[in-house]
């Protein structure tokens, strides 16, 4: 049994310690937000926050996240109220197929937690690990900037992992 | 109609033309409405697209697969415009697999006539394929056809529902129907009383709609022509479980497969002893079938996906030989041999090319040879499907992100030995398609594995490695070009030879093995023979290279490489003639004002004629594909550690724009897709095996490489064009031409990264 907190809920999962967090989330805990894209930390579709840090869950063994706080895209909204990054994504109409977007959004949330007003270079650095085969990058960039503006307009809020 | 007949008609234009006379009665017959079954559950079906519940839930069933291109929004908007219900109040669902949702427009791409050819033969062939699409009930998403195909029927579905709702109100209140109006989900009586659609739905859905409904004039549209918020956006930003990968059913098993990495080769032996020892492994089964084009292989069934992946690595297996040359060099040699020695058919043969060149002055002749590699689709979501065969073996349910639901249904029913009427395909959202999900391999294997576990759902997921190394690839292609420049520099003769493995032949082997393709495959020269360039002597040869690597439809198909070939060559001609590439194209396009307008527009947007920014250069290209006229300019910059792509300008004319926001998103997507391939993608073979296995070796453009993209939409064209693919073809040559302008180096072989570094 491995104990951890997923989106604020304490869970005990009966899994092999080597099982990647991604598959424990998806197949065992039934949290489907993080997506499987590559399994080798090359695409970012599986990005989640582990104790607040953006992490490729496909290469993160369960034994290393015992007791950790995991936040996935499924846990960003509070009730019906979306996170401002999700709102910005809707305002900019970012998603196409949408498969990469869970990971894109989690990387963006982590970036904005760290750097409230990111430059283009900050965005490049934080987001270039997230592949989008639909090529939504220009809208991702615009959405991050929009969310940053919202950030300075309202009182800062932080998603802790 | 029997299976054999059904399949015979698919072969080629001649067979299709024969099918029309034969199948005419079938064309007139309206397929059953698959939504009739919903009546019991409170939805009142008006037609195959619209249901309304008694308590005012209006549902639109989208007959195409949503793979990012926005059909789940645009097709809903078509209904909304006529039904007078706002898009955001409509419940959007993806329709199930059914013959009612045939796509007649996509079949048009099968006829060997370019978009420009509106002659009698071309038009009657198109009409024939339209009929065939209906006879065979092919529900498919591809060919940038969804909106074009739905444009009339889905508006009609909305209008018919609206008119029957009015009829029901007229009957109920004994008021003449022409005194009623509709707005915001209700019928309004002359005294202002509002009757919600829900209150009329039951009665209305039982009525025959009037036959003489006129669709609204575009000048009165309030929904169409404007950007709509996507109906799937909220689900996609909240990580909702909408993809095939997310299917989760009670008591579900998880499987993965491993097929011979030498595509199509057999599995000689396998030993699963170690794999079976892994905790959570339920079974390892041989899923090879004799004569199947995918070759031999096995499946691991387990309690979770990761266990299946891990155990698959432990299986000891001996793979047989591939049915094609074992290295990329040997394959390219075979394609080169076809190019040099093969004879082809001529989808375009104007004037007398041989005579023109026979008399030519050597110094006025330009020659060049180009090539492109195989490419993987690499959709973001790896292939997967879930299947459940009932315990009694009588019913089959499939959940899959397929682009071809009715083909999948037929294939899976056959695989499971279940009647087609007891086979149900539920189409999930697709994590990318790009043509890959037209294939049947992933649904067939899911069915085959589930067949071993009757009564239990089995989800089969491919590893990225399996997905990347078992694709129906964009074919490698080679071409040779020569042009004779006239006195004014503009070519008076062009002779193009294009050699490429046939997608049609390869796809038939996979979908309909009892058939073999006959005659030419016009997709080989697509994007070269059908361009709006007037040259007195113009010949395009379409040559099939016989290589057995599986090849398939990849975003923009033949245009994806012919755009590069042709537009690079036009650029070479311009430079040889010392002409501005813009002027060269304008001269060649003299008979096509739509094309000229697009290229002039993009030249304006990009300030083509202004002096270049130091260290930067621009390249231009144009491709007409899927009915949309697209001109692009790419700008590159020389930096310390390589070349950067700084800007792309794009002017696209599709005749009519239904949703500008989604159209621009599609063009942007197509551009990034094309540039990604040019930057560094290639599928190569060694020992018969694909060498690129994951995104570490087959990458795509990342956000830090993505240029600013500027798009303008035009509506000059006579016919409505598609949007999903036409952004891709010109992006690749525009980049190559920009690099020539920047460095003086003409790259004639893709990917560009073989010749230079990018940042
Ligand atoms: S699935 Fe984890 S980075 Fe691709
Ligand atoms: S939206 Fe499709 S991969 Fe990013």
XYZ file of C-alpha atoms in Angstrom, chain B residues 136-750:
615
model
C -21.820 2.024 -48.974
C -22.639 4.161 -45.995
C -19.074 5.167 -45.401
C -19.087 7.328 -42.323
C -15.619 8.733 -42.251
C -13.761 11.851 -41.281
C -11.013 12.914 -43.642
C -10.232 14.794 -46.811
C -11.017 18.062 -45.027
C -14.586 17.281 -45.936
C -16.702 17.419 -42.781
C -18.084 20.928 -42.982
C -18.469 20.820 -46.747
C -20.371 17.562 -46.511
C -22.549 18.679 -43.595
C -23.183 22.180 -44.888
C -26.479 21.334 -46.531
C -27.812 18.302 -44.580
C -27.204 19.677 -41.099
C -28.731 23.053 -41.837
C -31.614 21.138 -43.375
C -31.900 19.009 -40.222
C -32.212 22.158 -38.112
C -34.715 23.718 -40.497
C -36.826 20.565 -40.711
C -37.000 20.273 -36.921
C -37.954 23.944 -36.667
C -40.710 23.621 -39.252
C -42.220 20.508 -37.690
C -42.222 22.234 -34.296
C -44.169 25.068 -35.906
C -46.535 22.578 -37.533
C -47.211 20.968 -34.157
C -47.928 24.372 -32.610
C -50.162 25.320 -35.529
C -52.169 22.148 -35.088
C -52.431 22.499 -31.343
C -53.609 26.108 -31.468
C -55.372 26.010 -34.836
C -53.270 28.857 -36.172
C -51.898 29.084 -39.698
C -48.283 28.006 -39.638
C -47.075 31.094 -41.478
C -48.217 33.252 -38.561
C -45.761 31.503 -36.243
C -42.137 32.329 -35.680
C -39.283 30.783 -33.727
C -36.649 32.273 -31.456
C -34.402 31.099 -28.680
C -35.736 27.565 -28.412
C -39.439 28.369 -28.638
C -42.263 28.797 -31.123
C -43.942 32.173 -30.781
C -47.644 32.695 -31.372
C -48.866 35.975 -32.872
C -49.942 37.167 -29.395
C -46.414 36.716 -28.106
C -47.042 33.443 -26.246
C -43.906 31.289 -26.229
C -44.195 27.537 -26.537
C -40.889 25.921 -25.722
C -39.632 23.331 -28.143
C -39.781 20.737 -25.383
C -43.508 21.205 -24.953
C -44.036 20.493 -28.647
C -41.297 17.942 -29.214
C -43.241 14.746 -28.796
C -45.994 15.751 -31.174
C -43.631 17.453 -33.613
C -41.183 14.581 -33.904
C -43.996 12.332 -35.109
C -44.817 14.669 -38.016
C -43.416 14.521 -41.520
C -41.384 17.671 -42.126
C -42.517 19.805 -45.064
C -40.505 19.110 -48.199
C -40.216 22.648 -49.504
C -38.181 24.285 -46.730
C -35.866 26.998 -47.918
C -32.604 27.370 -46.078
C -31.795 30.821 -44.741
C -29.842 33.161 -46.923
C -26.275 33.683 -45.691
C -26.941 37.417 -45.497
C -29.370 36.722 -42.631
C -27.112 34.367 -40.682
C -26.599 35.149 -37.038
C -24.533 32.112 -36.005
C -22.674 30.982 -39.108
C -19.807 33.129 -40.264
C -18.983 34.029 -36.662
C -16.543 32.368 -34.300
C -18.309 30.104 -31.839
C -16.911 28.997 -28.500
C -15.956 25.355 -28.904
C -18.446 22.956 -27.361
C -15.640 20.663 -26.204
C -13.412 23.312 -24.634
C -14.517 22.944 -21.026
C -14.081 19.169 -21.093
C -10.646 19.623 -22.583
C -9.378 22.100 -19.992
C -10.681 20.055 -17.078
C -9.089 16.785 -18.185
C -12.474 15.114 -18.621
C -12.368 11.425 -19.594
C -13.481 11.897 -23.185
C -10.795 10.017 -25.094
C -10.584 6.363 -26.009
C -7.632 6.155 -23.630
C -9.934 7.194 -20.771
C -12.587 4.508 -21.267
C -13.169 2.756 -17.974
C -15.719 -0.029 -17.585
C -16.576 -2.299 -14.674
C -14.447 -5.431 -14.562
C -12.228 -4.168 -17.378
C -8.975 -5.845 -18.386
C -5.999 -3.994 -19.867
C -3.985 -5.212 -22.807
C -1.127 -4.190 -25.022
C 0.212 -5.689 -28.202
C 3.562 -6.204 -29.822
C 3.670 -6.873 -33.518
C 6.691 -7.755 -35.642
C 8.800 -4.596 -35.892
C 9.504 -5.698 -39.438
C 6.135 -4.542 -40.647
C 4.112 -7.364 -42.099
C 6.643 -10.038 -41.183
C 5.577 -13.172 -39.306
C 6.201 -14.154 -35.686
C 8.308 -17.319 -35.893
C 8.128 -18.281 -32.240
C 7.429 -16.782 -28.838
C 8.016 -17.796 -25.262
C 5.997 -15.990 -22.611
C 7.147 -17.916 -19.534
C 8.825 -14.908 -17.864
C 6.018 -12.565 -18.781
C 3.406 -14.824 -17.273
C 5.233 -14.779 -13.942
C 4.679 -11.036 -13.526
C 2.093 -10.260 -10.854
C -1.048 -8.971 -12.512
C -0.517 -10.662 -15.874
C -3.585 -12.609 -16.894
C -2.591 -14.053 -20.243
C -0.259 -13.748 -23.181
C -1.833 -14.671 -26.482
C -0.717 -15.071 -30.061
C -2.713 -12.644 -32.186
C -1.116 -13.485 -35.542
C -3.339 -14.427 -38.450
C -2.076 -15.866 -41.690
C -1.966 -13.441 -44.537
C -2.754 -10.404 -42.450
C -0.772 -7.405 -43.719
C 0.169 -6.337 -40.181
C 2.279 -9.428 -39.678
C 2.537 -11.577 -36.578
C 2.598 -10.655 -32.912
C 1.205 -11.188 -29.456
C -0.906 -9.485 -26.802
C -0.401 -9.305 -23.063
C -3.555 -9.029 -20.979
C -3.174 -7.753 -17.429
C -4.794 -5.950 -14.534
C -3.423 -2.569 -15.561
C -1.717 -0.983 -18.548
C 1.721 -0.672 -17.008
C 1.873 -4.342 -16.077
C 0.933 -5.237 -19.641
C 3.668 -2.945 -21.027
C 6.267 -4.325 -18.638
C 5.419 -7.973 -19.263
C 5.434 -7.467 -23.038
C 9.131 -6.621 -22.786
C 9.801 -10.001 -21.154
C 8.406 -12.106 -23.955
C 11.098 -13.924 -25.885
C 10.211 -13.744 -29.532
C 11.700 -14.500 -32.888
C 10.521 -12.214 -35.675
C 10.536 -13.148 -39.355
C 11.656 -11.067 -42.313
C 9.980 -7.965 -43.656
C 8.360 -8.019 -47.100
C 10.352 -4.934 -48.192
C 14.047 -4.014 -48.506
C 15.601 -3.840 -45.073
C 17.195 -0.382 -45.123
C 16.084 3.113 -46.041
C 18.794 3.316 -48.694
C 17.580 0.162 -50.382
C 13.974 1.364 -50.234
C 14.861 4.756 -51.709
C 16.821 2.990 -54.425
C 13.676 1.090 -55.327
C 11.636 4.297 -55.469
C 14.414 5.947 -57.494
C 14.371 3.070 -59.920
C 10.626 3.515 -60.416
C 11.195 7.221 -60.951
C 13.845 6.677 -63.601
C 12.447 3.642 -65.356
C 8.803 3.263 -64.452
C 5.987 4.309 -66.665
C 3.151 6.184 -65.162
C -0.152 7.688 -66.037
C -0.574 11.363 -66.733
C -3.234 13.067 -64.671
C -2.163 16.192 -66.519
C -0.814 16.258 -70.044
C -1.265 19.596 -71.734
C 0.327 20.519 -75.061
C 3.282 18.476 -76.267
C 5.998 18.262 -73.678
C 8.334 15.963 -75.618
C 8.399 18.219 -78.645
C 8.853 21.311 -76.497
C 11.967 19.892 -74.851
C 13.306 18.334 -78.038
C 13.636 21.795 -79.542
C 14.800 23.478 -76.340
C 17.980 25.444 -75.835
C 19.889 23.716 -73.049
C 20.583 26.941 -71.177
C 16.865 27.585 -70.895
C 16.168 24.199 -69.284
C 16.065 23.891 -65.496
C 16.218 20.481 -63.871
C 15.926 19.307 -60.285
C 15.277 16.196 -58.264
C 13.655 16.066 -54.845
C 12.833 13.506 -52.209
C 10.975 13.124 -48.947
C 11.092 10.386 -46.294
C 8.422 8.243 -44.706
C 6.632 10.020 -41.856
C 4.670 8.793 -38.858
C 1.395 10.376 -37.794
C 2.453 10.400 -34.135
C -0.943 11.475 -32.851
C -0.663 12.722 -29.299
C -2.873 9.881 -28.051
C -1.372 6.496 -28.930
C -3.629 3.984 -30.663
C -6.118 2.278 -28.390
C -9.598 0.785 -28.370
C -11.876 -1.022 -25.945
C -14.007 -3.993 -26.908
C -16.601 -6.086 -25.116
C -17.957 -9.296 -26.574
C -21.036 -10.422 -24.643
C -20.778 -13.674 -22.693
C -23.038 -15.408 -25.209
C -20.940 -14.089 -28.088
C -23.951 -12.446 -29.724
C -23.206 -8.765 -29.198
C -20.078 -6.687 -29.676
C -19.481 -3.201 -28.262
C -16.520 -1.079 -29.289
C -15.335 2.227 -27.848
C -12.792 3.843 -30.100
C -11.519 7.133 -31.424
C -11.911 6.105 -35.029
C -12.076 8.273 -38.124
C -13.950 5.543 -39.978
C -16.701 4.189 -37.711
C -18.636 2.169 -40.248
C -15.496 0.540 -41.645
C -14.454 -0.242 -38.069
C -17.895 -1.658 -37.337
C -17.810 -3.949 -40.337
C -14.259 -5.052 -39.617
C -14.854 -5.775 -35.920
C -18.149 -7.564 -36.525
C -16.368 -9.795 -39.007
C -13.471 -10.347 -36.596
C -15.782 -11.340 -33.722
C -18.217 -13.325 -35.863
C -21.061 -11.103 -34.676
C -23.790 -9.757 -36.944
C -23.294 -6.129 -37.977
C -26.681 -5.187 -36.533
C -25.509 -6.482 -33.141
C -22.237 -4.558 -33.287
C -22.143 -1.096 -31.769
C -19.310 1.371 -32.186
C -19.209 4.295 -29.784
C -16.930 7.021 -31.038
C -14.898 8.781 -28.377
C -13.078 12.072 -28.863
C -9.795 11.543 -30.708
C -6.441 12.657 -29.321
C -5.383 13.566 -32.847
C -6.143 11.746 -36.061
C -4.236 13.194 -39.040
C -5.381 10.166 -41.050
C -3.979 7.513 -38.716
C -7.321 6.698 -37.153
C -8.891 5.799 -40.493
C -7.001 2.516 -40.125
C -8.655 -0.593 -38.698
C -5.686 -2.274 -37.008
C -6.263 -0.935 -33.491
C -9.986 -1.750 -33.383
C -9.454 -5.152 -34.938
C -6.829 -6.146 -32.370
C -8.948 -4.857 -29.495
C -11.762 -7.068 -30.769
C -9.515 -10.071 -31.276
C -8.219 -9.837 -27.724
C -11.668 -9.244 -26.212
C -12.881 -12.319 -28.047
C -10.660 -14.353 -25.741
C -12.500 -12.913 -22.692
C -16.241 -13.012 -23.447
C -18.251 -10.989 -20.989
C -15.329 -8.763 -19.975
C -14.370 -5.451 -21.527
C -10.744 -5.256 -22.609
C -8.955 -1.999 -23.291
C -6.008 -2.418 -25.617
C -3.427 0.366 -25.483
C -0.380 0.671 -27.689
C 2.859 1.891 -26.195
C 4.247 4.949 -27.951
C 6.944 2.667 -29.328
C 4.376 0.298 -30.817
C 2.430 3.250 -32.234
C 5.451 4.920 -33.812
C 6.840 1.723 -35.325
C 3.511 0.340 -36.597
C 1.937 3.085 -38.594
C 0.531 3.378 -42.070
C 3.174 5.941 -42.899
C 3.145 8.941 -45.157
C 5.003 7.380 -48.065
C 8.499 8.349 -49.050
C 8.495 9.892 -52.519
C 10.914 11.059 -55.196
C 10.419 13.319 -58.136
C 12.281 14.773 -61.071
C 11.363 18.032 -62.716
C 12.377 19.936 -65.788
C 11.150 23.241 -67.106
C 11.797 25.175 -70.266
C 11.872 28.890 -69.597
C 10.262 31.158 -72.165
C 11.717 34.451 -73.352
C 10.090 36.301 -70.482
C 11.445 33.784 -67.971
C 8.110 32.088 -67.320
C 8.106 28.332 -68.079
C 6.537 27.309 -71.369
C 6.965 23.623 -70.604
C 7.059 21.638 -67.364
C 7.636 17.912 -67.126
C 7.245 16.349 -63.684
C 7.693 12.724 -62.748
C 6.613 11.601 -59.288
C 7.301 8.138 -57.922
C 5.792 6.926 -54.718
C 4.288 3.790 -53.198
C 0.525 3.665 -53.675
C -1.583 4.516 -50.637
C -4.659 3.130 -52.348
C -3.055 -0.236 -52.920
C -1.614 -0.412 -49.427
C -4.902 0.608 -47.792
C -6.919 -1.932 -49.782
C -4.561 -4.653 -48.571
C -5.411 -3.689 -45.027
C -9.110 -2.900 -45.296
C -10.277 -5.201 -48.041
C -7.704 -7.937 -48.597
C -9.868 -9.787 -51.097
C -9.357 -6.927 -53.511
C -6.385 -5.554 -55.285
C -6.118 -2.095 -56.694
C -6.104 -1.686 -60.429
C -5.129 1.328 -62.418
C -3.533 4.541 -61.317
C -3.487 6.099 -57.878
C -4.106 9.779 -58.420
C -3.078 10.671 -54.881
C 0.553 10.170 -55.935
C 0.477 13.351 -57.999
C -2.078 15.203 -55.884
C -0.828 18.738 -55.371
C 1.248 18.656 -58.577
C -1.160 17.943 -61.423
C -4.055 19.983 -60.107
C -2.540 23.392 -59.404
C -3.772 26.663 -60.917
C -0.716 27.189 -63.078
C -1.215 27.607 -66.789
C 1.715 26.310 -68.809
C 1.289 25.503 -72.456
C 3.082 22.180 -72.257
C 2.584 20.567 -68.914
C 2.918 16.901 -68.103
C 2.770 15.197 -64.750
C 3.603 11.494 -64.513
C 2.232 9.536 -61.605
C 4.385 6.443 -61.065
C 3.687 3.693 -58.555
C 6.815 2.445 -56.764
C 6.242 -1.035 -55.463
C 7.456 -1.042 -51.857
C 5.510 -3.025 -49.257
C 5.977 -0.684 -46.272
C 2.415 0.120 -45.150
C 1.474 3.631 -46.221
C -1.650 5.601 -45.556
C -3.413 8.907 -45.429
C -1.327 11.561 -43.633
C -2.612 15.101 -43.249
C -2.948 16.454 -46.815
C -1.867 13.120 -48.400
C -0.033 13.631 -51.748
C -0.121 17.397 -51.323
C 2.197 17.015 -48.344
C 5.136 16.191 -50.613
C 4.023 17.526 -53.991
C 3.573 20.956 -52.469
C 7.240 20.806 -51.519
C 8.351 19.415 -54.889
C 6.403 21.772 -57.087
C 6.783 24.959 -55.100
C 10.498 24.444 -54.583
C 10.837 23.936 -58.303
C 8.830 27.037 -59.169
C 11.139 28.948 -56.837
C 14.160 27.477 -58.629
C 12.710 28.544 -61.961
C 12.157 32.062 -60.650
C 15.733 32.366 -59.468
C 17.102 30.918 -62.697
C 15.000 33.422 -64.645
C 16.017 36.190 -62.249
C 12.391 36.859 -61.486
C 10.768 37.656 -58.185
C 9.054 34.412 -57.058
C 5.886 36.475 -56.544
C 5.905 37.729 -60.134
C 6.651 34.238 -61.417
C 3.614 32.841 -59.633
C 1.365 35.694 -60.676
C 2.325 35.031 -64.281
C 1.687 31.293 -63.984
C -1.658 31.963 -62.267
C -2.834 34.307 -65.008
C -6.013 32.312 -65.614
C -6.904 31.999 -61.921
C -7.772 35.268 -60.213
C -8.618 33.433 -56.971
C -5.057 32.164 -56.753
C -3.610 35.530 -57.693
C -5.678 37.247 -55.017
C -4.440 34.831 -52.361
C -0.793 35.259 -53.253
C -1.118 39.032 -53.520
C -2.803 39.099 -50.154
C -0.048 37.136 -48.469
C 2.593 39.295 -50.147
C 0.896 42.341 -48.629
C 0.621 40.791 -45.209
C 4.284 39.780 -45.203
C 5.477 43.059 -46.761
C 7.107 40.852 -49.375
C 8.436 43.687 -51.448
C 9.841 45.710 -48.547
C 13.593 45.502 -47.926
C 14.462 42.464 -45.795
C 15.324 42.831 -42.131
C 19.093 42.198 -41.871
C 19.793 38.559 -41.031
C 16.342 37.490 -42.112
C 14.830 36.215 -45.366
C 11.456 35.139 -46.679
C 10.175 32.344 -48.885
C 6.838 31.936 -50.566
C 4.658 29.016 -51.643
C 1.142 28.258 -52.793
C -0.913 25.061 -52.832
C -4.537 24.517 -53.731
C -5.710 21.470 -51.814
C -9.080 20.144 -50.677
C -10.689 23.063 -52.444
C -8.857 25.744 -50.463
C -6.363 28.128 -52.060
C -3.515 28.749 -49.634
C -0.572 31.114 -50.048
C 2.105 31.368 -47.391
C 5.267 33.291 -46.668
C 7.743 31.963 -44.120
C 10.434 34.179 -42.622
C 13.648 32.760 -41.172
C 16.492 34.299 -39.257
C 20.112 33.325 -39.009
C 21.238 33.002 -35.382
C 24.490 31.941 -33.762
C 23.544 28.336 -33.257
C 21.247 27.817 -36.209
C 18.249 29.029 -38.163
C 15.058 30.184 -36.453
C 11.613 30.440 -38.026
C 10.341 33.868 -37.015
C 7.075 34.469 -38.851
C 4.537 32.746 -41.053
C 1.914 34.661 -43.007
C -0.960 32.760 -44.530
C -3.837 33.814 -46.797
C -6.419 31.096 -47.354
C -9.464 31.185 -49.601
C -12.066 28.495 -48.925
C -14.920 30.275 -50.677
C -16.970 30.385 -47.527
C -15.925 30.661 -43.899
C -18.323 29.098 -41.415
C -16.285 29.732 -38.255
C -13.315 32.080 -38.594
C -11.823 31.200 -35.198
C -11.807 27.495 -35.894
C -10.628 27.966 -39.498
C -7.657 29.998 -38.309
C -6.891 27.401 -35.650
C -6.900 24.689 -38.312
C -4.589 26.599 -40.617
C -2.242 27.339 -37.724
C -2.299 23.670 -36.814
C -1.638 22.610 -40.397
C 1.302 25.004 -40.621
C 2.913 23.737 -37.406
C 2.321 20.180 -38.607
C 4.055 20.844 -41.916
C 6.937 22.811 -40.419
C 7.417 20.068 -37.816
C 7.965 17.541 -40.580
C 10.385 19.818 -42.410
C 12.400 20.619 -39.319
C 13.429 17.103 -38.504
C 11.038 14.236 -39.040
C 11.934 11.052 -40.877
C 11.025 7.420 -40.398
C 13.998 5.299 -41.368
C 14.608 1.565 -41.616
C 17.466 -0.608 -40.480
C 17.240 -4.402 -40.540
C 13.662 -3.932 -41.695
C 12.738 -2.132 -38.483
C 11.686 1.464 -37.968
C 14.463 3.208 -36.070
C 12.468 6.071 -34.606
C 10.501 4.757 -31.669
C 9.386 7.722 -29.589
C 9.377 11.534 -29.437
C 13.063 11.548 -28.525
C 13.910 10.506 -32.083
C 10.770 11.586 -33.941
C 10.029 14.970 -32.466
C 7.799 17.820 -33.573
C 7.996 21.572 -33.256
C 7.962 22.838 -29.671
C 6.655 26.131 -28.349
C 10.128 27.709 -28.314
C 10.508 27.033 -32.054
C 7.030 28.131 -33.015
C 6.937 31.301 -35.106
C 4.345 34.041 -34.936
C 1.588 32.960 -37.301
C -0.580 35.542 -39.083
C -3.649 34.329 -40.921
C -6.208 36.030 -43.145
C -9.272 34.299 -44.565
C -10.609 35.115 -48.021
C -13.942 34.213 -49.582
C -13.435 34.702 -53.312
C -13.497 31.075 -54.449
C -16.589 29.674 -56.188
C -16.630 26.411 -54.283
C -16.368 25.737 -50.597
C -13.068 24.241 -49.507
C -11.870 22.347 -46.453
C -9.684 23.554 -43.602
C -8.125 20.614 -41.753
C -5.355 19.905 -44.234
C -4.709 22.795 -46.655
C -2.487 24.692 -44.209
C 0.148 21.961 -44.336
C 1.386 21.681 -47.960
C 2.688 25.207 -48.628
C 4.376 25.582 -45.240
C 7.128 23.115 -46.139
C 8.297 24.666 -49.452
C 7.824 28.199 -48.119
C 10.342 27.307 -45.407
C 12.745 25.663 -47.865
C 12.476 28.686 -50.164
C 13.132 31.048 -47.256
C 16.240 29.077 -46.386
C 17.449 29.405 -49.951
C 16.853 33.133 -49.776
C 18.760 33.299 -46.510
C 21.678 30.977 -47.204
C 21.786 30.376 -50.948
C 21.542 26.685 -50.217
C 18.806 24.817 -52.073
C 17.697 21.845 -50.007
C 15.982 19.250 -52.158
C 15.655 16.506 -49.604
C 13.591 16.427 -46.445
